[in-house]
PDB file of C-alpha atoms in Angstrom:
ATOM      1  CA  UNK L 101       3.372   3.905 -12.020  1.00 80.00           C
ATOM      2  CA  UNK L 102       4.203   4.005 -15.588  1.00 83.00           C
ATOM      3  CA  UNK L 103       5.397   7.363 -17.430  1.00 86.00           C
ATOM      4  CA  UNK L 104       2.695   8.307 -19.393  1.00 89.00           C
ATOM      5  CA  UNK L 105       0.038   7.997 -16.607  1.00 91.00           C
ATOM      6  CA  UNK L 106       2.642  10.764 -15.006  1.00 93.00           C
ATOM      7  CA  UNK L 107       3.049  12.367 -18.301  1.00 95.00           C
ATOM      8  CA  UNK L 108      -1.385  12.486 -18.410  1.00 96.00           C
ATOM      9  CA  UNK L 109      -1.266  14.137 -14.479  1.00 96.00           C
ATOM     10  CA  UNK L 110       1.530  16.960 -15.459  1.00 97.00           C
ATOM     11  CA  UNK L 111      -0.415  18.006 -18.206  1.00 97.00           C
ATOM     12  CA  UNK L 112      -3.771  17.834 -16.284  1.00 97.00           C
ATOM     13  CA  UNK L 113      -2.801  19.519 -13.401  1.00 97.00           C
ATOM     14  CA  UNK L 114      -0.767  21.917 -15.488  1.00 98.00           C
ATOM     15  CA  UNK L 115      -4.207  22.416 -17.294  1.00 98.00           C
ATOM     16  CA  UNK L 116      -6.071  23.565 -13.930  1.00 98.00           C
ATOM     17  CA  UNK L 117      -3.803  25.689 -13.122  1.00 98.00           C
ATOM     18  CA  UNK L 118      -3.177  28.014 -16.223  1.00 98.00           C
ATOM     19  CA  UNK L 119      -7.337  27.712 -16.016  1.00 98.00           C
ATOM     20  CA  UNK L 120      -7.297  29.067 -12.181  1.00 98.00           C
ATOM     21  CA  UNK L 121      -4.365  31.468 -12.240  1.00 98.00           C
ATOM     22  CA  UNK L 122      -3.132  31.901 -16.100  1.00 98.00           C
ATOM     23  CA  UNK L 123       0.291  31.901 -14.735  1.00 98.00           C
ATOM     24  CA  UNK L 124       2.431  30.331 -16.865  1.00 98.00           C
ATOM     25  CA  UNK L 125       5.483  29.665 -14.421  1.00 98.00           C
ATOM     26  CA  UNK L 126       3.034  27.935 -12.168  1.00 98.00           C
ATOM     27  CA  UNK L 127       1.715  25.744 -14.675  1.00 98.00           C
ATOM     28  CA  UNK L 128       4.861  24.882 -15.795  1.00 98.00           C
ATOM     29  CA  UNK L 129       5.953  24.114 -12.270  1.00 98.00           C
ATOM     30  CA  UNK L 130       3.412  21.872 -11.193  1.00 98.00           C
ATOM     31  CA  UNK L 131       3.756  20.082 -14.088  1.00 98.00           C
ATOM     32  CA  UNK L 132       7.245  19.796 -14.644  1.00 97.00           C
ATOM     33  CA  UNK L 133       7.238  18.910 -10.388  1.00 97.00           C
ATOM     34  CA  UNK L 134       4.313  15.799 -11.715  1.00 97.00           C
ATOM     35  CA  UNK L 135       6.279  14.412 -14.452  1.00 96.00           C
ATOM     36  CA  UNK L 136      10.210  15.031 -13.951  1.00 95.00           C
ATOM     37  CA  UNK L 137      10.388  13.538 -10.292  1.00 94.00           C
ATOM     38  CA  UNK L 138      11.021   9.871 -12.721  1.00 93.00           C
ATOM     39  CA  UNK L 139      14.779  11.066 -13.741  1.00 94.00           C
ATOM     40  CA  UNK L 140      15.938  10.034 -10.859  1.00 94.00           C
ATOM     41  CA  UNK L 141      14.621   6.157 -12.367  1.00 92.00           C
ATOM     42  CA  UNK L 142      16.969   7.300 -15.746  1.00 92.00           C
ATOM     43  CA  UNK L 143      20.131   8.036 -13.163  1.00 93.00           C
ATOM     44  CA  UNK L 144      19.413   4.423 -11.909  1.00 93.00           C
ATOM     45  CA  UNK L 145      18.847   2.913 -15.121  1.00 93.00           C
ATOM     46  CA  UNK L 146      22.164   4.633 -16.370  1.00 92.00           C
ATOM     47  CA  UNK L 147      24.006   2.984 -12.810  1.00 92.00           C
ATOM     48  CA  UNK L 148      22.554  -0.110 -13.181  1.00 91.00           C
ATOM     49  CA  UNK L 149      23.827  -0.737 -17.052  1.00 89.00           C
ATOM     50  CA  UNK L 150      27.372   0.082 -15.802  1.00 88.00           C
ATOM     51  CA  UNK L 151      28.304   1.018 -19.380  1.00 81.00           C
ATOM     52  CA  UNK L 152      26.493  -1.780 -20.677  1.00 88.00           C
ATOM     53  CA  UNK L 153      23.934  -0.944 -23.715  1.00 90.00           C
ATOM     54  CA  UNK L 154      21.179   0.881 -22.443  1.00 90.00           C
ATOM     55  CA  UNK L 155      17.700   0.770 -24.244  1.00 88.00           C
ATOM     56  CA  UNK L 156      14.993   2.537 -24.568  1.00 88.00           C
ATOM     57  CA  UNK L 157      12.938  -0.550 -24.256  1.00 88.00           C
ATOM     58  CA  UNK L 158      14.125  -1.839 -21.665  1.00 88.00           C
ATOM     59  CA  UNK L 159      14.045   1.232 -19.505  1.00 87.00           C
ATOM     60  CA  UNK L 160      10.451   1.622 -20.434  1.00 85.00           C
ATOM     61  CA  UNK L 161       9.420  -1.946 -19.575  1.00 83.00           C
ATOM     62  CA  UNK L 162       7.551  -2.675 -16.456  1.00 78.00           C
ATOM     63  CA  UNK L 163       8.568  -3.256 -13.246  1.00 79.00           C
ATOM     64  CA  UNK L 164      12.083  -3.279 -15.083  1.00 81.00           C
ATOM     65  CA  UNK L 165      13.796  -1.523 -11.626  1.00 86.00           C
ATOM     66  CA  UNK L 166      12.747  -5.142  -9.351  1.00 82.00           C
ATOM     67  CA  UNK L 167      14.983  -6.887 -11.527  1.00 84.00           C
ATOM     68  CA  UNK L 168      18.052  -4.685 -10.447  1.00 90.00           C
ATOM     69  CA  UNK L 169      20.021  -5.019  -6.955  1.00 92.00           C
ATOM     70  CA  UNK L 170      19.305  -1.582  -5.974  1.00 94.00           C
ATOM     71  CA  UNK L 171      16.671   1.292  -5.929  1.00 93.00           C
ATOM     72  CA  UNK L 172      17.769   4.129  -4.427  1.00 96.00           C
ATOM     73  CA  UNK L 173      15.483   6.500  -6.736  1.00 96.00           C
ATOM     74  CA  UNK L 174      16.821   9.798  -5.305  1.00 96.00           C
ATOM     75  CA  UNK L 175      14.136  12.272  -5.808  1.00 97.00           C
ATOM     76  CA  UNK L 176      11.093   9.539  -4.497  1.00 97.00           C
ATOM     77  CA  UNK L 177      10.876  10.710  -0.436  1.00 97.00           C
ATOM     78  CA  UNK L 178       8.671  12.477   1.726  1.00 98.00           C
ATOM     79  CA  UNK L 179      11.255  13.648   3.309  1.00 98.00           C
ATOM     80  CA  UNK L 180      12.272  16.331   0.376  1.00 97.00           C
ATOM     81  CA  UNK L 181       8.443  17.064  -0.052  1.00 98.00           C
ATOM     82  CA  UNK L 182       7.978  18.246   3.268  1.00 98.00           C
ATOM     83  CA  UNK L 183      11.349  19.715   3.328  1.00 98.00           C
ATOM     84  CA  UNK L 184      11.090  21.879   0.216  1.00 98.00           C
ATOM     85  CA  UNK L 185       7.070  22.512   0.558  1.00 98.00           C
ATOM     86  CA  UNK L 186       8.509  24.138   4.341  1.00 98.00           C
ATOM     87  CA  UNK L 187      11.281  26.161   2.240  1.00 98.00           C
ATOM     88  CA  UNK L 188       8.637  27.719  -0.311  1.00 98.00           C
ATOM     89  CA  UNK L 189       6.126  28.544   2.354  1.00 97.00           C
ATOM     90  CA  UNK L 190       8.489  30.139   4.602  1.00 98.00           C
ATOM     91  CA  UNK L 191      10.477  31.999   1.901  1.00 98.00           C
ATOM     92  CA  UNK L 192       7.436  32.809  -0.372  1.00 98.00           C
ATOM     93  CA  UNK L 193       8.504  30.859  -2.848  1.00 98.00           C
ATOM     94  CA  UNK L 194       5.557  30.286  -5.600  1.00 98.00           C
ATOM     95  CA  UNK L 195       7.152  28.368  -8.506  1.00 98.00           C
ATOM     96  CA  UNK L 196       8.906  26.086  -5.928  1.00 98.00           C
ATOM     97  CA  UNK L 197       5.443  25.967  -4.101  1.00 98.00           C
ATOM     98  CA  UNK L 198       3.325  24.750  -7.363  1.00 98.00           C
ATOM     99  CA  UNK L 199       6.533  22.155  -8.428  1.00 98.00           C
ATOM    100  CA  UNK L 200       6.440  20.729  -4.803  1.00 98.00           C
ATOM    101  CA  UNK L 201       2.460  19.968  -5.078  1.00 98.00           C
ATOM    102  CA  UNK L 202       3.221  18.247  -8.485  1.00 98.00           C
ATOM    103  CA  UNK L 203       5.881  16.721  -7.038  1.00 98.00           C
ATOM    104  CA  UNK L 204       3.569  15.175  -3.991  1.00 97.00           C
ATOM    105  CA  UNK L 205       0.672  14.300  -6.464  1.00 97.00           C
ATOM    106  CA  UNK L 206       3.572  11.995  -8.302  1.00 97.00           C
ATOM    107  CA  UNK L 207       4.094  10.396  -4.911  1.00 97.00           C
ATOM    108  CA  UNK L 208       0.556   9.598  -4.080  1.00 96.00           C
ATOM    109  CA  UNK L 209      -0.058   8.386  -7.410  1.00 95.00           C
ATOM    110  CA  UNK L 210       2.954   5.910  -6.951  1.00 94.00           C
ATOM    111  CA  UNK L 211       1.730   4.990  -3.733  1.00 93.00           C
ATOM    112  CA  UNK L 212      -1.634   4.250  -5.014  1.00 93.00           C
ATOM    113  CA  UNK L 213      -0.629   3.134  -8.321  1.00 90.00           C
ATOM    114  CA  UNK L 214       2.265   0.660  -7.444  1.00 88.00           C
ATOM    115  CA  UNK L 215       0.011  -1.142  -5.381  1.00 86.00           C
ATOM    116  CA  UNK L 216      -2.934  -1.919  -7.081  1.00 86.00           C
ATOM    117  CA  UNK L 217      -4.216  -5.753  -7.028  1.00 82.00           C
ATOM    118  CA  UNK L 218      -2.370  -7.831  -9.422  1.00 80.00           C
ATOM    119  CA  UNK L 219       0.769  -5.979  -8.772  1.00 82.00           C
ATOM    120  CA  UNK L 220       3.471  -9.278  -8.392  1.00 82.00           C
ATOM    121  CA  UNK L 221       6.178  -6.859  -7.151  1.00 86.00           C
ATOM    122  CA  UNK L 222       5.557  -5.263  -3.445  1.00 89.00           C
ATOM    123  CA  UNK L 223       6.678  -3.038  -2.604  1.00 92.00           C
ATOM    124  CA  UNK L 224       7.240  -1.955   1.780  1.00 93.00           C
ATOM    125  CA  UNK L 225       4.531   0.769   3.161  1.00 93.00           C
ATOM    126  CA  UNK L 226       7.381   3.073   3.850  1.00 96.00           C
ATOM    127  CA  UNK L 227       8.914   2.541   0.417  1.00 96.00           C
ATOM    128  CA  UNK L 228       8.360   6.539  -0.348  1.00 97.00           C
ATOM    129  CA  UNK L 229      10.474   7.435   2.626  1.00 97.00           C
ATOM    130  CA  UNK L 230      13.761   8.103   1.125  1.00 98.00           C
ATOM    131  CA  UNK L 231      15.229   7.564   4.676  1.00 98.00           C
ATOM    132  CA  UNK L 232      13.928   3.903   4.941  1.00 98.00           C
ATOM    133  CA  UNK L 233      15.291   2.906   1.925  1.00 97.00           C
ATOM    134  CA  UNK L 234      18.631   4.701   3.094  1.00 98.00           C
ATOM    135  CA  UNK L 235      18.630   3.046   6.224  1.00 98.00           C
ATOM    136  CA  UNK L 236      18.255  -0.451   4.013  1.00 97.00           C
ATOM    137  CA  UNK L 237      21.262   0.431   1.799  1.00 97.00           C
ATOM    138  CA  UNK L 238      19.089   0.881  -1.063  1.00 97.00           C
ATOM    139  CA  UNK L 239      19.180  -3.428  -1.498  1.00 96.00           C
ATOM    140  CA  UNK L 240      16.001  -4.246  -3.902  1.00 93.00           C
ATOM    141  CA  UNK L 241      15.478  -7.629  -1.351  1.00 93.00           C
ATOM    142  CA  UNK L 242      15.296  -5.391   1.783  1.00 95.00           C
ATOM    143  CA  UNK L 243      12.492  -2.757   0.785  1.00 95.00           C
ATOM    144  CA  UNK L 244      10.173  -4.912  -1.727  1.00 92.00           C
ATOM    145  CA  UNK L 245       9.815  -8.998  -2.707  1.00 89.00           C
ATOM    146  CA  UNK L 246       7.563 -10.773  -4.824  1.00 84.00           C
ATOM    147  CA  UNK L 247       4.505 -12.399  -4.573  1.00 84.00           C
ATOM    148  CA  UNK L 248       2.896 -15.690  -6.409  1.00 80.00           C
ATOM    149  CA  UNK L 249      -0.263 -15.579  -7.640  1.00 80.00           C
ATOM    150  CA  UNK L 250      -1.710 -16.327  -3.557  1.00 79.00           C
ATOM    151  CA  UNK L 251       0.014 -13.206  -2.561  1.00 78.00           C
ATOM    152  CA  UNK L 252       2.970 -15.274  -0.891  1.00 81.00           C
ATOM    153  CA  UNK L 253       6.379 -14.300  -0.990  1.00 82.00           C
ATOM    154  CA  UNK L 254       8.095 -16.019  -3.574  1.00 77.00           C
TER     155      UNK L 254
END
């Protein structure tokens, strides 16, 4: 999904909650958990120039990460949603609560939004499991492909 459509979420979910609650950490949290999940596409970005120029541009461009060998897009997984959404309930932890909920939101919205019709690059159902694409060795190839026009592999 690109940036600004997570950039439009954060600040609409941040809005509902300073409506609902007027607590600023909160809002702040959910938002920053809606929108700042992508750095972990900047750290891969940064890895996948080696040193070479890195632009702007080009980072912004989509489905820019297909073209590289590898997507290992750190903070993307269930796993760490249900890990750190456990962690905040059991330790009462608000602020870590409200960024984990942004953070999910940003997940669905990939899920949804990366595989819309007309989307060339697929990617694998369990593509959000950070454990899958683990278990694949990151490899581009192994956890998406793309399709021609038909919807056939190409």
């Amino acid at each position: 999904m690109r940036p600004e459509m997570h950039m439009l979420s954060a600040v609409g979910l941040g809005a509902v909650v300073w409506h609902q609650t007027g607590v600023v950490s909160w809002t702040l949290a959910i938002a920053s958990g809606a929108f700042l999940l992508d750095l972990d596409h900047m750290v891969d970005y940064l890895v996948h120039k080696k040193g070479r120029q890195i632009s702007i541009q080009e980072f912004l461009m989509p489905g820019q990460p297909s073209t590289w060998q590898r997507m290992v897009f750190f903070m993307h997984g269930y796993e760490w949603i249900v890990g750190l959404g456990w962690l905040a309930w059991n330790y009462h932890l608000p602020i870590l609560s409200w960024m984990v909920c942004g953070a999910g939101i940003h997940l669905l919205m990939d899920e949804v939004g990366n595989r819309l019709p007309g989307n060339r690059h697929r990617i694998s159902p369990f593509f959000y499991f950070f454990c899958f694409r683990l278990n694949k060795g990151f490899q581009t190839k192994k956890i998406s492909c793309w399709v021609n026009e038909e919807g056939q592999k190409v």
